[in-house]
CSV table of C-alpha atoms in Angstrom, one decimal:
chain,number,residue,atom,x,y,z
A,8,MET,CA,-16.6,0.3,35.6
A,9,THR,CA,-17.0,3.5,37.7
A,10,LYS,CA,-14.2,5.6,36.3
A,11,GLY,CA,-11.8,5.8,33.3
A,12,LYS,CA,-11.5,4.0,30.0
A,13,ALA,CA,-9.7,0.8,28.7
A,14,LYS,CA,-9.3,-1.4,25.7
A,15,LEU,CA,-10.4,-4.9,26.6
A,16,ARG,CA,-10.1,-8.1,24.6
A,17,ILE,CA,-12.5,-10.9,25.6
A,18,ASN,CA,-11.6,-14.1,23.8
A,19,ASN,CA,-11.2,-12.8,20.2
A,20,ASN,CA,-13.3,-9.6,20.4
A,21,GLN,CA,-11.9,-6.2,21.1
A,22,TYR,CA,-14.0,-3.7,23.2
A,23,ASP,CA,-13.5,-0.1,24.1
A,24,ILE,CA,-14.9,0.1,27.7
A,25,GLU,CA,-15.7,3.2,29.7
A,26,LYS,CA,-17.5,4.6,32.8
A,27,ASN,CA,-20.9,2.9,33.4
A,28,ASP,CA,-20.0,-0.2,31.4
A,29,LEU,CA,-21.2,-3.5,33.0
A,30,ILE,CA,-18.7,-6.3,32.1
A,31,PHE,CA,-19.8,-9.9,32.6
A,32,LEU,CA,-17.3,-12.7,32.2
A,33,SER,CA,-17.5,-16.5,32.5
A,34,PRO,CA,-14.7,-18.6,34.0
A,35,ASP,CA,-13.5,-19.8,30.6
A,36,CYS,CA,-13.1,-16.3,29.1
A,37,LEU,CA,-9.6,-15.3,28.2
A,38,THR,CA,-9.3,-11.6,28.9
A,39,ASN,CA,-6.5,-9.1,28.2
A,40,ILE,CA,-6.4,-5.4,28.9
A,41,SER,CA,-4.2,-3.6,26.3
A,42,GLU,CA,-4.7,0.0,27.3
A,43,ILE,CA,-6.0,1.8,30.4
A,44,THR,CA,-6.4,5.4,31.4
A,45,GLU,CA,-5.0,6.9,34.6
A,46,GLY,CA,-7.4,6.6,37.6
A,47,LEU,CA,-9.2,3.5,36.2
A,48,GLN,CA,-11.7,2.3,38.9
A,49,PHE,CA,-14.2,-0.6,38.9
A,50,VAL,CA,-16.2,-2.7,41.3
A,51,SER,CA,-16.2,-6.5,40.9
A,52,ILE,CA,-18.2,-9.3,42.2
A,53,THR,CA,-17.3,-13.0,41.6
A,54,PHE,CA,-19.3,-16.2,41.9
A,55,SER,CA,-19.3,-19.7,40.5
A,56,HIS,CA,-22.1,-21.7,38.9
A,57,VAL,CA,-21.7,-24.3,41.7
A,58,TYR,CA,-22.2,-21.6,44.3
A,59,LEU,CA,-25.4,-20.4,42.7
A,60,LYS,CA,-26.9,-23.9,42.7
A,61,GLN,CA,-25.8,-24.5,46.3
A,62,GLN,CA,-27.7,-21.4,47.3
A,63,ASN,CA,-30.8,-22.7,45.6
A,64,PHE,CA,-31.0,-19.8,43.2
A,65,ASN,CA,-33.6,-19.8,40.4
A,66,THR,CA,-32.2,-22.3,37.9
A,67,SER,CA,-34.0,-20.7,34.9
A,68,LEU,CA,-32.3,-17.4,35.9
A,69,ILE,CA,-28.9,-19.0,36.1
A,70,ASP,CA,-29.4,-20.7,32.7
A,71,SER,CA,-30.5,-17.4,31.1
A,72,LEU,CA,-27.4,-15.6,32.4
A,73,PHE,CA,-25.0,-18.2,31.1
A,74,GLN,CA,-26.9,-18.4,27.8
A,75,SER,CA,-26.4,-14.7,27.4
A,76,LEU,CA,-22.6,-15.2,28.0
A,77,LEU,CA,-22.5,-17.9,25.3
A,78,SER,CA,-24.1,-15.4,23.0
A,79,CYS,CA,-21.1,-13.1,23.7
A,80,ARG,CA,-23.1,-10.4,25.5
A,81,HIS,CA,-20.2,-9.6,27.7
A,82,ILE,CA,-20.7,-5.8,27.9
A,83,VAL,CA,-23.7,-3.6,28.6
A,84,ARG,CA,-23.5,0.2,28.7
A,85,LEU,CA,-25.6,1.4,31.7
A,86,ASP,CA,-27.2,4.8,32.3
A,87,GLU,CA,-26.2,6.6,35.5
A,88,LYS,CA,-29.3,5.6,37.4
A,89,SER,CA,-28.9,1.9,36.5
A,90,LYS,CA,-25.3,1.9,37.5
A,91,LYS,CA,-26.0,3.5,40.9
A,92,HIS,CA,-28.8,0.9,41.5
A,93,LEU,CA,-26.5,-2.0,40.8
A,94,LEU,CA,-23.7,-0.5,43.0
A,95,TYR,CA,-26.3,-0.1,45.8
A,96,LEU,CA,-27.2,-3.8,45.6
A,97,ILE,CA,-23.5,-4.8,45.5
A,98,ASP,CA,-22.8,-2.7,48.5
A,99,ILE,CA,-25.5,-4.3,50.5
A,100,ILE,CA,-24.3,-7.8,49.6
A,101,HIS,CA,-20.7,-6.8,50.5
A,102,HIS,CA,-21.9,-5.5,53.9
A,103,LEU,CA,-23.9,-8.6,54.7
A,104,ASN,CA,-21.0,-10.9,53.7
A,105,SER,CA,-18.5,-8.9,55.8
A,106,GLU,CA,-20.2,-9.8,59.0
A,107,GLU,CA,-17.8,-11.7,61.3
A,108,LYS,CA,-20.5,-14.1,62.3
A,109,MET,CA,-23.1,-14.7,59.7
A,110,CYS,CA,-26.4,-15.9,61.2
A,111,LYS,CA,-29.1,-17.7,59.2
A,112,ILE,CA,-31.0,-14.5,58.7
A,113,THR,CA,-28.0,-12.6,57.4
A,114,SER,CA,-27.1,-15.5,55.0
A,115,GLU,CA,-30.7,-15.6,53.8
A,116,LEU,CA,-30.7,-11.8,53.2
A,117,SER,CA,-27.4,-12.0,51.3
A,118,SER,CA,-28.9,-14.8,49.1
A,119,ARG,CA,-32.0,-12.8,48.4
A,120,TYR,CA,-30.2,-9.6,47.5
A,121,PHE,CA,-27.8,-11.6,45.2
A,122,ASN,CA,-30.8,-13.1,43.4
A,123,ILE,CA,-32.2,-9.6,42.9
A,124,LEU,CA,-28.8,-8.5,41.6
A,125,LEU,CA,-28.7,-11.4,39.1
A,126,PHE,CA,-32.2,-10.6,37.9
A,127,GLU,CA,-31.2,-6.9,37.4
A,128,ILE,CA,-28.2,-8.0,35.4
A,129,LEU,CA,-30.3,-10.3,33.3
A,130,ILE,CA,-32.7,-7.5,32.5
A,131,HIS,CA,-29.8,-5.4,31.2
A,132,LEU,CA,-28.4,-8.3,29.2
A,133,LYS,CA,-31.7,-8.9,27.6
A,134,THR,CA,-32.8,-5.4,26.8
A,135,SER,CA,-29.6,-3.6,26.0
A,136,THR,CA,-27.9,-3.0,22.6
A,137,VAL,CA,-25.1,-5.4,22.0
A,138,PHE,CA,-21.7,-4.1,21.0
A,139,SER,CA,-21.6,-5.7,17.6
A,140,SER,CA,-20.9,-5.4,13.9
A,141,LYS,CA,-23.2,-4.9,10.9
A,142,SER,CA,-23.5,-8.6,10.3
A,143,THR,CA,-26.8,-10.4,9.9
A,144,SER,CA,-28.3,-12.2,12.8
A,145,HIS,CA,-27.7,-15.6,11.1
A,146,GLN,CA,-24.0,-14.7,10.6
A,147,MET,CA,-23.7,-13.5,14.2
A,148,SER,CA,-25.3,-16.7,15.4
A,149,LEU,CA,-22.8,-18.9,13.5
A,150,TYR,CA,-19.9,-16.7,14.6
A,151,ASN,CA,-21.0,-17.0,18.3
A,152,ARG,CA,-21.3,-20.8,17.9
A,153,PHE,CA,-17.8,-20.9,16.3
A,154,LEU,CA,-16.4,-18.9,19.3
A,155,THR,CA,-18.1,-21.2,21.8
A,156,LEU,CA,-16.5,-24.2,20.1
A,157,LEU,CA,-13.2,-22.4,20.0
A,158,ASN,CA,-13.4,-21.7,23.7
A,159,ILE,CA,-13.9,-25.4,24.4
A,160,HIS,CA,-11.5,-27.0,21.8
A,161,GLY,CA,-9.2,-24.2,20.8
A,162,LYS,CA,-6.3,-25.3,23.0
A,163,VAL,CA,-6.1,-28.6,21.2
A,164,LEU,CA,-7.9,-28.5,17.8
A,165,ARG,CA,-6.6,-25.9,15.3
A,166,ASN,CA,-8.0,-27.2,12.0
A,167,ILE,CA,-10.8,-25.0,10.7
A,168,LYS,CA,-12.4,-28.1,9.1
A,169,PHE,CA,-13.1,-29.5,12.6
A,170,TYR,CA,-15.2,-26.3,13.4
A,171,SER,CA,-17.0,-26.1,10.1
A,172,ASP,CA,-17.9,-29.8,10.5
A,173,LYS,CA,-19.3,-29.2,14.0
A,174,LEU,CA,-21.3,-26.3,12.6
A,175,ASP,CA,-22.4,-28.4,9.6
A,176,ILE,CA,-21.2,-25.8,7.1
A,177,GLY,CA,-18.3,-25.6,4.6
A,178,THR,CA,-14.9,-24.2,5.6
A,179,VAL,CA,-15.1,-21.5,2.9
A,180,TYR,CA,-18.5,-20.3,4.2
A,181,LEU,CA,-17.3,-20.3,7.8
A,182,SER,CA,-14.3,-18.2,6.8
A,183,LYS,CA,-16.6,-15.7,5.0
A,184,VAL,CA,-18.9,-15.4,8.0
A,185,VAL,CA,-16.0,-14.8,10.4
A,186,LYS,CA,-14.5,-12.2,8.1
A,187,ALA,CA,-17.9,-10.5,7.7
A,188,VAL,CA,-18.5,-10.3,11.5
A,189,CYS,CA,-15.1,-9.3,12.9
A,190,GLY,CA,-13.0,-8.5,9.9
A,191,ARG,CA,-10.4,-11.2,10.6
A,192,THR,CA,-9.8,-14.7,9.4
A,193,SER,CA,-10.7,-18.0,11.1
A,194,THR,CA,-7.1,-18.8,11.3
A,195,ASP,CA,-6.4,-15.5,13.1
A,196,LEU,CA,-9.0,-16.3,15.7
A,197,ILE,CA,-7.7,-19.8,16.2
A,198,GLU,CA,-4.1,-18.6,16.6
A,199,ASP,CA,-5.3,-15.7,18.9
A,200,ARG,CA,-6.9,-18.3,21.2
A,201,ILE,CA,-3.7,-20.3,21.4
A,202,LEU,CA,-1.8,-17.0,22.0
A,203,ASP,CA,-4.1,-16.0,24.8
A,204,HIS,CA,-3.5,-19.4,26.5
A,205,ALA,CA,0.3,-18.9,26.0
A,206,ARG,CA,0.2,-15.4,27.5
A,207,ASN,CA,-1.8,-16.5,30.5
A,208,LEU,CA,0.6,-19.5,31.2
A,209,LEU,CA,3.7,-17.2,30.9
A,210,ILE,CA,2.2,-14.6,33.2
A,211,GLN,CA,0.3,-16.7,35.7
A,212,THR,CA,2.6,-19.8,36.1
A,213,ASP,CA,6.3,-20.5,36.5
A,214,PHE,CA,6.2,-23.3,34.0
A,215,SER,CA,9.2,-23.7,31.8
A,216,ILE,CA,8.9,-22.8,28.1
A,217,ALA,CA,9.2,-26.5,27.3
A,218,LYS,CA,6.3,-27.3,29.7
A,219,ILE,CA,4.1,-24.5,28.2
A,220,ALA,CA,4.9,-25.8,24.7
A,221,ASP,CA,3.7,-29.2,25.8
A,222,GLU,CA,0.6,-27.8,27.5
A,223,LEU,CA,-0.4,-26.1,24.3
A,224,TYR,CA,0.3,-29.2,22.2
A,225,PHE,CA,3.2,-27.9,20.1
A,226,SER,CA,5.5,-30.4,18.7
A,227,ASP,CA,8.4,-29.0,20.7
A,228,GLN,CA,9.7,-25.8,22.4
A,229,SER,CA,11.2,-24.5,19.2
A,230,ALA,CA,7.9,-24.7,17.3
A,231,PHE,CA,6.2,-22.8,20.2
A,232,GLY,CA,8.9,-20.2,20.3
A,233,LYS,CA,8.7,-19.5,16.5
A,234,PHE,CA,4.8,-19.3,16.7
A,235,PHE,CA,5.0,-16.9,19.7
A,236,LYS,CA,7.7,-14.6,18.2
A,237,ARG,CA,5.7,-14.5,14.9
A,238,LYS,CA,2.6,-13.3,16.8
A,239,VAL,CA,4.2,-11.1,19.5
A,240,LYS,CA,7.5,-10.0,18.0
A,241,MET,CA,9.4,-11.3,21.0
A,242,THR,CA,10.4,-14.6,22.4
A,243,PRO,CA,8.4,-16.2,25.3
A,244,ASN,CA,11.3,-15.5,27.7
A,245,GLU,CA,11.5,-11.8,26.5
A,246,PHE,CA,7.7,-11.5,27.0
A,247,ARG,CA,8.1,-12.8,30.6
A,248,LYS,CA,10.9,-10.4,31.4
A,249,HIS,CA,8.8,-7.5,29.9
A,250,GLN,CA,6.0,-8.5,32.3
A,251,GLY,CA,8.3,-8.2,35.2
A,252,PHE,CA,9.1,-11.9,35.9
């Protein structure tokens, strides 16, 4: 981010982000911006895991980056010098990829600079202070593993016992760990994950409410509507109209 401030929720974690923050998101992240200041500015660069492998990038580097994501290291606060250096690399990559006719040399240069950029990002992910709570490393590890499972299965599986069994711990202990790390209950996080899916479907698709209820494995449209209104204080249709649809 190059200017401004915002409140950003990534999966079930809330962050206050500001100028010089590096935000790193994987494709399965559910992200919502709740507040932004006037004049917010940021620079983005997107890529897929498949693209990285097609370009013959260092596989250990790729794995390290994605492992950092699984550990919920989504945000790093950079100093001014580091921010300018990353922006410089991004500007070079953008310039090379903007060529109307990319020759082999230009393509190779773009790949090499991209590799450097990923390496720089990895250094920041590995050496920076994580935005976190006062929880122990063991608790944080369990919490992160719970969030990873929730990212994979949360759309379908909503019973906390499924997650505690996967983590080989009791449901009571999992609830205590989640409460200690983020101050909320396991049920809150499971429901928030479903709600994030619901919001995204309401905003990004023209699916009917019945179709969305089916996509999210509710028994019927009425059950989905009651769940959504309990969480958002408005019906799914009201939410859509509020978003300008």
